[in-house]
Short mmCIF file of C-alpha atoms in Angstrom, two decimals:
data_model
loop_
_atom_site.label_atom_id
_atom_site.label_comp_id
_atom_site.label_asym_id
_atom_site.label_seq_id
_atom_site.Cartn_x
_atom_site.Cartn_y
_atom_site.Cartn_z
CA UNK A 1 -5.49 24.90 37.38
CA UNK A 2 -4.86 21.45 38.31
CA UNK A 3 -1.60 20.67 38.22
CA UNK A 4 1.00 22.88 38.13
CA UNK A 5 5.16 22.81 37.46
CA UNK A 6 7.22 24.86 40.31
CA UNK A 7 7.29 28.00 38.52
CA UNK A 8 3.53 27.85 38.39
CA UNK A 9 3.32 26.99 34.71
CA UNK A 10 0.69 24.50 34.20
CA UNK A 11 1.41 20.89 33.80
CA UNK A 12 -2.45 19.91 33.45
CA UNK A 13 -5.34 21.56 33.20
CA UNK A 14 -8.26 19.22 33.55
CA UNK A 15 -8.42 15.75 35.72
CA UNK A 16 -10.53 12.84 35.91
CA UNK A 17 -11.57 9.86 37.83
CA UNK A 18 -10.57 6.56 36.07
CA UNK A 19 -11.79 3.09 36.72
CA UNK A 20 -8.23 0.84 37.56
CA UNK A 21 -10.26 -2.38 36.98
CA UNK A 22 -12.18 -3.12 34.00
CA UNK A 23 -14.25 -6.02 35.05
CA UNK A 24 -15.32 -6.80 38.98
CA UNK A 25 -12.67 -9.69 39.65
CA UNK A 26 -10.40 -8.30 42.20
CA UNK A 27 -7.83 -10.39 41.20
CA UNK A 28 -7.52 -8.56 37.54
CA UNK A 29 -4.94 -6.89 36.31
CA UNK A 30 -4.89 -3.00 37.67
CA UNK A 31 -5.83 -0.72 33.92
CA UNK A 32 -6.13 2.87 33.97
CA UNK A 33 -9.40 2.96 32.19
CA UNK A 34 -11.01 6.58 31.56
CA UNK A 35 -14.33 7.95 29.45
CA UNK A 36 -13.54 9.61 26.38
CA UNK A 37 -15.92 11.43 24.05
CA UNK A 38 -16.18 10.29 20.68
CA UNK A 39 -18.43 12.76 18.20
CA UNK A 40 -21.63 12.98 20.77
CA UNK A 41 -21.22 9.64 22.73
CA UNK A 42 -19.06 8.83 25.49
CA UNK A 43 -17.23 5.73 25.86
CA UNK A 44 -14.41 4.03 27.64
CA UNK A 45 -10.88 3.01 26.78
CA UNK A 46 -7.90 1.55 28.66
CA UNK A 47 -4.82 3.83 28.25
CA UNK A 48 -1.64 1.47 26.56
CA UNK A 49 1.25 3.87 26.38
CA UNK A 50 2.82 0.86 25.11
CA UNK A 51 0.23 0.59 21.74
CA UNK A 52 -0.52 3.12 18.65
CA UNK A 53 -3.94 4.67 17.46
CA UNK A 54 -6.95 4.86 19.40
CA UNK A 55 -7.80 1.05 19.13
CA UNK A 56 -11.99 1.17 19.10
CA UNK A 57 -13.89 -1.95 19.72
CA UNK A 58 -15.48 -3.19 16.18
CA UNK A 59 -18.74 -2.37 17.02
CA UNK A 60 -18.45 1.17 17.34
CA UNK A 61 -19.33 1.82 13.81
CA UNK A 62 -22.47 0.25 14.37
CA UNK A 63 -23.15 2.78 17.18
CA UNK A 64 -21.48 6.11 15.64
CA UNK A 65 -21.09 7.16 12.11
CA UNK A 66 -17.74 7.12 11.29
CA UNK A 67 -16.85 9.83 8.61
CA UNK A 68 -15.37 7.74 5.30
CA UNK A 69 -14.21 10.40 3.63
CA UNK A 70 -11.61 9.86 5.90
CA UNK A 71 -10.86 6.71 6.25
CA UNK A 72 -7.79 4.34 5.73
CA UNK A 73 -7.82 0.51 4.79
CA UNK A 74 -6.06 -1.47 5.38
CA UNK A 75 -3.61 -1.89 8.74
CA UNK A 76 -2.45 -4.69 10.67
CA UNK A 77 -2.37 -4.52 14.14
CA UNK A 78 -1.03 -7.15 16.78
CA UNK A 79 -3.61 -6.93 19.78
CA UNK A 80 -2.22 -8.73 22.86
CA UNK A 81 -0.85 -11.74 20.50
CA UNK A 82 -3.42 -11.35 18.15
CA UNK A 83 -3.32 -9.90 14.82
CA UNK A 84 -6.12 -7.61 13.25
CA UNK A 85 -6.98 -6.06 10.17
CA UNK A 86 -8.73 -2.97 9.82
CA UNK A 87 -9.39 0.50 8.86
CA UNK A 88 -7.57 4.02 10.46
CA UNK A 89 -10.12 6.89 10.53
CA UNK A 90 -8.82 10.49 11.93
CA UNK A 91 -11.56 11.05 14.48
CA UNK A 92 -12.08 14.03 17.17
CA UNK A 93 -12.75 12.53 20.42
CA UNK A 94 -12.59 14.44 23.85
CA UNK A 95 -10.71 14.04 27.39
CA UNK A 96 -13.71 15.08 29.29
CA UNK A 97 -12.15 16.56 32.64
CA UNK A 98 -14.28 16.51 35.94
CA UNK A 99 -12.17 19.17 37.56
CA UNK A 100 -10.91 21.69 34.73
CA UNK A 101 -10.77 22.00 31.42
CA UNK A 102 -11.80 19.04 29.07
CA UNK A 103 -9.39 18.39 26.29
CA UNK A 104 -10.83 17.90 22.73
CA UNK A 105 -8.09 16.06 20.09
CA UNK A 106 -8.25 15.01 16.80
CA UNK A 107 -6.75 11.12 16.92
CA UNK A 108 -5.81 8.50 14.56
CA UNK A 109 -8.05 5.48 14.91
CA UNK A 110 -7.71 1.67 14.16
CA UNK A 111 -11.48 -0.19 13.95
CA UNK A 112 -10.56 -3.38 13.44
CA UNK A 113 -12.55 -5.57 10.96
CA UNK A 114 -13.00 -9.59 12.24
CA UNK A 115 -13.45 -12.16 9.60
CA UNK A 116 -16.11 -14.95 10.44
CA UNK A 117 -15.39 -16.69 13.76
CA UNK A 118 -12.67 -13.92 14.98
CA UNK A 119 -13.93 -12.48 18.48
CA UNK A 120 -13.31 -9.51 20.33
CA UNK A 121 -12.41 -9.72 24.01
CA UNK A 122 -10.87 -6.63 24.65
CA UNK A 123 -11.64 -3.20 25.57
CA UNK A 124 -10.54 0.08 23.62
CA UNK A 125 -7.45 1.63 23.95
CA UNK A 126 -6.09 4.93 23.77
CA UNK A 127 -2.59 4.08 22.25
CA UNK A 128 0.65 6.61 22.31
CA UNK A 129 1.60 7.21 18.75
CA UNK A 130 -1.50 8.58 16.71
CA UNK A 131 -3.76 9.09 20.00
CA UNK A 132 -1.58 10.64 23.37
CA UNK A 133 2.12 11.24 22.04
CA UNK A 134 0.87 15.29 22.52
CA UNK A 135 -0.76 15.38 25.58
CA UNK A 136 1.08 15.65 28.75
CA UNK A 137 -0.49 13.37 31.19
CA UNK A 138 -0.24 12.01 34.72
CA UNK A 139 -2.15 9.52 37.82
CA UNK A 140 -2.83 9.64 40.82
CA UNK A 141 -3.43 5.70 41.74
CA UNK A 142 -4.01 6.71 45.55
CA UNK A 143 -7.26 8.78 44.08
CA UNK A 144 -7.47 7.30 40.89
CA UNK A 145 -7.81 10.67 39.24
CA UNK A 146 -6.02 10.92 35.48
CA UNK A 147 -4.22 14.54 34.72
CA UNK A 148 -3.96 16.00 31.42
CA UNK A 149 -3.15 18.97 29.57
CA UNK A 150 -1.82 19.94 26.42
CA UNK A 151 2.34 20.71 25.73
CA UNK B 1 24.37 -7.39 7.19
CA UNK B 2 20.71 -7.23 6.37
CA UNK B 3 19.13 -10.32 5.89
CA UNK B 4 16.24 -10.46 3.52
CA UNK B 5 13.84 -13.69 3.28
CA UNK B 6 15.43 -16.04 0.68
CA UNK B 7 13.45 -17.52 -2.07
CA UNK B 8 12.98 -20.53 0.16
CA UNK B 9 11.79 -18.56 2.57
CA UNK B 10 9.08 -17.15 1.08
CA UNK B 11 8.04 -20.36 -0.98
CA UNK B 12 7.15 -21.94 2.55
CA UNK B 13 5.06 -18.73 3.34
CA UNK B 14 1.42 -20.00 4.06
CA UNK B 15 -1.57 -18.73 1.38
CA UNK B 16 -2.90 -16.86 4.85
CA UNK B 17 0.24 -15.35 5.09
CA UNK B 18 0.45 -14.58 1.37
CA UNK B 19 -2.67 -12.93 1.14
CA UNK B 20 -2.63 -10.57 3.84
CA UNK B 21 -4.81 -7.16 3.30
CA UNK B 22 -3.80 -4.27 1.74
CA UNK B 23 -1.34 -5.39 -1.27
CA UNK B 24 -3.36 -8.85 -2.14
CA UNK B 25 -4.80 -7.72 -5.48
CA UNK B 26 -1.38 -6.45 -6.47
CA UNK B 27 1.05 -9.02 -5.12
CA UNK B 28 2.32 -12.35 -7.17
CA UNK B 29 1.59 -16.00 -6.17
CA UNK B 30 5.23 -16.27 -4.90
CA UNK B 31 7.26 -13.34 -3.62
CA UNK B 32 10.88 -13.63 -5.35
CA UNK B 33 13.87 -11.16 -4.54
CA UNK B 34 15.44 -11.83 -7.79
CA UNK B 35 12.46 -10.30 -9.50
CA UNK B 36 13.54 -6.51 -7.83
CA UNK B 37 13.31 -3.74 -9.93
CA UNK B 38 16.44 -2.36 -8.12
CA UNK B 39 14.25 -0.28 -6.45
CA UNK B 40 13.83 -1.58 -3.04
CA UNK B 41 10.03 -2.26 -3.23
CA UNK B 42 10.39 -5.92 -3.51
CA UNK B 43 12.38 -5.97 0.12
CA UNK B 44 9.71 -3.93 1.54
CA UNK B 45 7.07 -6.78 0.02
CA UNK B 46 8.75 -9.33 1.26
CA UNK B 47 9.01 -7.34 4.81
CA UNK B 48 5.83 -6.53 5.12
CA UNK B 49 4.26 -10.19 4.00
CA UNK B 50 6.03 -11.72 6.61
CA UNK B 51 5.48 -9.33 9.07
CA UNK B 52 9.24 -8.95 10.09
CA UNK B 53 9.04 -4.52 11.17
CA UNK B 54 12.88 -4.30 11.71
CA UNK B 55 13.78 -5.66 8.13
CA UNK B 56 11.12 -3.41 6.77
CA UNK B 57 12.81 -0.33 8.42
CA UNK B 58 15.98 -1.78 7.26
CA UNK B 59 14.69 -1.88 3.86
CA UNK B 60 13.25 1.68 3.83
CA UNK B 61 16.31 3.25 5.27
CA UNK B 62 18.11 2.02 2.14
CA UNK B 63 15.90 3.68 -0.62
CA UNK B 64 16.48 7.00 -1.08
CA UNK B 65 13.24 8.80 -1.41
CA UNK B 66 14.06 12.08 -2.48
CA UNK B 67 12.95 11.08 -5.91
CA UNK B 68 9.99 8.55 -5.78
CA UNK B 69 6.90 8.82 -7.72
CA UNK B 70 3.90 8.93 -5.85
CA UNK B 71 2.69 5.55 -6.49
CA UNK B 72 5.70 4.59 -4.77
CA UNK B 73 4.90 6.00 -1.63
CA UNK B 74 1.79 4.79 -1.70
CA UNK B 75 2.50 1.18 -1.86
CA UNK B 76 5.44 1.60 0.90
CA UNK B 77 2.55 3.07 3.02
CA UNK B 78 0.31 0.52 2.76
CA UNK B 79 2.68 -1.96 2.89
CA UNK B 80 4.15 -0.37 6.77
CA UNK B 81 0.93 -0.40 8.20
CA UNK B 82 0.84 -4.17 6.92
CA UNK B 83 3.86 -4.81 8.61
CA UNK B 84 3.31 -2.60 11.34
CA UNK B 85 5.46 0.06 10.89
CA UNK B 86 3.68 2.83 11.75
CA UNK B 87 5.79 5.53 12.60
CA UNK B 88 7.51 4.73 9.50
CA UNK B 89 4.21 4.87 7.63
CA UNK B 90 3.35 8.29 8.91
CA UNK B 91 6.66 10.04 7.79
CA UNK B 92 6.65 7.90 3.84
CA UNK B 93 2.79 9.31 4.33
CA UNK B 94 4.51 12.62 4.96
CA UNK B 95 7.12 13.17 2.67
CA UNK B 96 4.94 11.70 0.09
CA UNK B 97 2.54 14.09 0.45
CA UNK B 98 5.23 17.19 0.47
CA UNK B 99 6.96 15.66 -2.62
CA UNK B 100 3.61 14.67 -4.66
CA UNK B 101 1.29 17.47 -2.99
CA UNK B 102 -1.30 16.69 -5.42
CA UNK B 103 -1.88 12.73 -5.33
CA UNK B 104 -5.01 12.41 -3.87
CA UNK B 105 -4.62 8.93 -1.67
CA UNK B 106 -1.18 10.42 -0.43
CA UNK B 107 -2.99 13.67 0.79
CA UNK B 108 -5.51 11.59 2.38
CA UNK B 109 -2.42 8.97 4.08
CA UNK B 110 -1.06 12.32 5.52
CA UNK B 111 -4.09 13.44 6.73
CA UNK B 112 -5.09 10.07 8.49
CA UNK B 113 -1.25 9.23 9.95
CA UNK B 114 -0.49 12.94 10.89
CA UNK B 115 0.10 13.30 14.36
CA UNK B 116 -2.77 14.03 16.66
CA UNK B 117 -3.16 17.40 17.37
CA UNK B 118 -5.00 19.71 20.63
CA UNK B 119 -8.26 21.24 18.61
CA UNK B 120 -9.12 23.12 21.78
CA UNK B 121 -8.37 22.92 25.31
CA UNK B 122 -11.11 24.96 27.08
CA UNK B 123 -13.79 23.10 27.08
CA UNK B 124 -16.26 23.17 30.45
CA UNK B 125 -16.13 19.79 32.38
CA UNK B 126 -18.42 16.93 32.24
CA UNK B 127 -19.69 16.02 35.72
CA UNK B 128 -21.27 13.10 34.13
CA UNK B 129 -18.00 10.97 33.73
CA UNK B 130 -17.91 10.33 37.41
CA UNK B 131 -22.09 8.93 37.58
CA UNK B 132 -20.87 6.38 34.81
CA UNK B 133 -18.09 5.37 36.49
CA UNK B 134 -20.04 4.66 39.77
CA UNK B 135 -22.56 2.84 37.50
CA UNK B 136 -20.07 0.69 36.22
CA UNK B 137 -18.13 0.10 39.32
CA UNK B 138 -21.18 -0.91 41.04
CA UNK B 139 -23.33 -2.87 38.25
CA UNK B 140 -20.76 -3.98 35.44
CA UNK B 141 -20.70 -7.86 36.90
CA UNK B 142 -24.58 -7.75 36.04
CA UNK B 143 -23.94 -7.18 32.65
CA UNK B 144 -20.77 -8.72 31.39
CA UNK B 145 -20.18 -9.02 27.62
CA UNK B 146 -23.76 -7.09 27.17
CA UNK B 147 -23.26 -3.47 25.66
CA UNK B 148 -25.04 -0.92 27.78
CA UNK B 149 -26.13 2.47 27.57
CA UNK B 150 -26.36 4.69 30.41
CA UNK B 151 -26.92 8.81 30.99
CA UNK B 152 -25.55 10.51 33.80
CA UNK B 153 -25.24 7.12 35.33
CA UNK B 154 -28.23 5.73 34.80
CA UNK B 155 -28.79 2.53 33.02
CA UNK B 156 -31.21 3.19 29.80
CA UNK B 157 -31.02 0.02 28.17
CA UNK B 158 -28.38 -3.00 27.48
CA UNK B 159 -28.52 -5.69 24.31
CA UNK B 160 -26.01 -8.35 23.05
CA UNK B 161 -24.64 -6.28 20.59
CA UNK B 162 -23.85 -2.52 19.93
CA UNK B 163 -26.39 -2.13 16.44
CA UNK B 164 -29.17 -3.85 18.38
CA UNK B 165 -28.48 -1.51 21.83
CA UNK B 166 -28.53 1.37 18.78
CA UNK B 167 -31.92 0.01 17.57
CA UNK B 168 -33.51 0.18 21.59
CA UNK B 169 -32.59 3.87 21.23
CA UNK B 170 -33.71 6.97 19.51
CA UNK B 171 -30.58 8.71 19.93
CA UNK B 172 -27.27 7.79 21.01
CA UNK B 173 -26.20 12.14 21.68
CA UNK B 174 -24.59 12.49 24.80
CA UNK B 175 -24.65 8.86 26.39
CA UNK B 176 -22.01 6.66 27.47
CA UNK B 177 -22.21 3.22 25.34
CA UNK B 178 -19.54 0.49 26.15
CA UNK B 179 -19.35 -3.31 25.81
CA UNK B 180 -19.03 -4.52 29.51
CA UNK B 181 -15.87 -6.19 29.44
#
């Protein structure tokens, strides 16, 4: 048990390190970034309580294969001041926990489509809404480990 | 006092703007309130084309759904996540579905914008998560904007793009594949 409340209920049962930078320049913003399953790759994504969905880079579908059967065209999203248009999938990914128990969830997620000359500079995100509005989570930025559990 | 786009308003809307995704094939050259139905659905256009969220929820809090056909929720789903509404999506998607439990593209709205859910919760850990994260923290300058793919933090291969790192690889199972930001 990882984290518990006072009357020894558990708050979170599996932790994991996460990166607080996403490229090498020191002077970047801090992120909380953490690996996340998705099907039988792993991946990273920046957690952004403040966004919805699982927002995956628009290349993953060229790496995994995306079930369209369930699949959802079209949604905007605005994306740090810029807008995208894409697809929502409901996709199982997993909170893989170092110490613990690894949490497995089934997510709403935004792939975002880029018409000709529209680039990509971001990383994924794990949003609130659609992603981690269920799953109790916490950090620990003096040992960058990231807590989680389910409610 | 709500205030909905004027006809002026929307005549100055840019043909970008006015042919946004989901509702292009369906919507008219120029948006006009006067045109309503009495319905509602012409607010929540006009909302959702120019992306204004609060006069969309303003909109949808004035129909009363209780009696919608199933085409209606449809479009007002789409036509949220256009003008990202998308708690507001969810629940239409939702009460759609429980209204009209047999429309097909409603059952699958539900099932894409329900709520995430725990599908289980004791699963073993993955002592590979921390090797990646060393790789990365120690090798990621090396190979910005490449995509890489690395096992228990070790680097298999890296390309420009994710379908060509794909193509260097004979499976992608259980590796950790990530544009270097």
């Amino acid at each position: 048990m990882v984290l518990q409340f006072a009357d020894g209920r558990p708050f979170a049962l599996g932790a994991c390190p996460y990166w607080d930078q996403l490229s090498p320049d020191p002077a970047e913003t801090p992120r909380i970034v953490v690996a996340i399953w998705i099907g039988d790759s792993q991946t990273q994504a920046v957690v952004d309580t403040g966004g919805v969905y699982l927002v995956c880079d628009p290349e993953i579908p060229d790496l995994l294969d995306l079930d369209s059967s369930v699949r959802l065209g079209v949604a905007t999203l605005v994306i740090r001041g810029h807008r995208y248009v894409g697809d929502l999938h409901k996709l199982t990914i997993t909170l893989p926990a170092e110490e613990g128990e690894s949490l497995e969830l089934e997510v709403t997620a935004f792939v975002p489509s880029l018409d000709p000359g529209q680039e990509w500079r971001f990383p994924s995100f794990l949003g609130l809404q659609g992603c981690l509005e269920f799953v109790r989570f916490a950090i620990d930025p003096g040992a960058n480990v990231f807590y989680f559990g389910r409610l | 006092m709500i205030h909905f786009p004027q006809r002026e308003d929307i005549r100055l809307l840019s043909p970008a703007i006015a042919t946004e995704p989901s509702e292009t094939s369906v919507l008219p050259q120029a948006l006009d309130v006067t045109q309503d139905r009495g319905d509602g659905m012409a607010a929540l256009q006009i909302a959702a084309e120019t992306g204004d969220e609060m006069a969309f929820l303003q909109a949808a809090g004035e129909i009363d759904w209780s009696h919608r056909p199933a085409a209606d929720f449809a479009r007002a789903v789409r036509l949220a996540l256009a003008a990202g509404a998308h708690l507001l999506a969810r629940n239409l998607a939702d009460q759609g579905h429980r209204l009209h439990p047999h429309h097909e593209e409603l059952a699958k709205m539900a099932r894409i914008l329900a709520p995430p859910r725990v599908v289980r919760a004791n699963l073993p850990p993955d002592p590979s998560v921390r090797a990646n994260l060393e790789w990365m923290r120690a090798h990621a300058a090396e190979y910005r904007g490449r995509w890489v793919a690395l096992k228990a933090g070790v680097l298999l291969t890296s390309a420009p793009t994710a379908r060509e790192l794909k193509d260097q690889l004979s499976s992608t199972d259980g590796l950790f594949l990530t544009r270097v930001i």
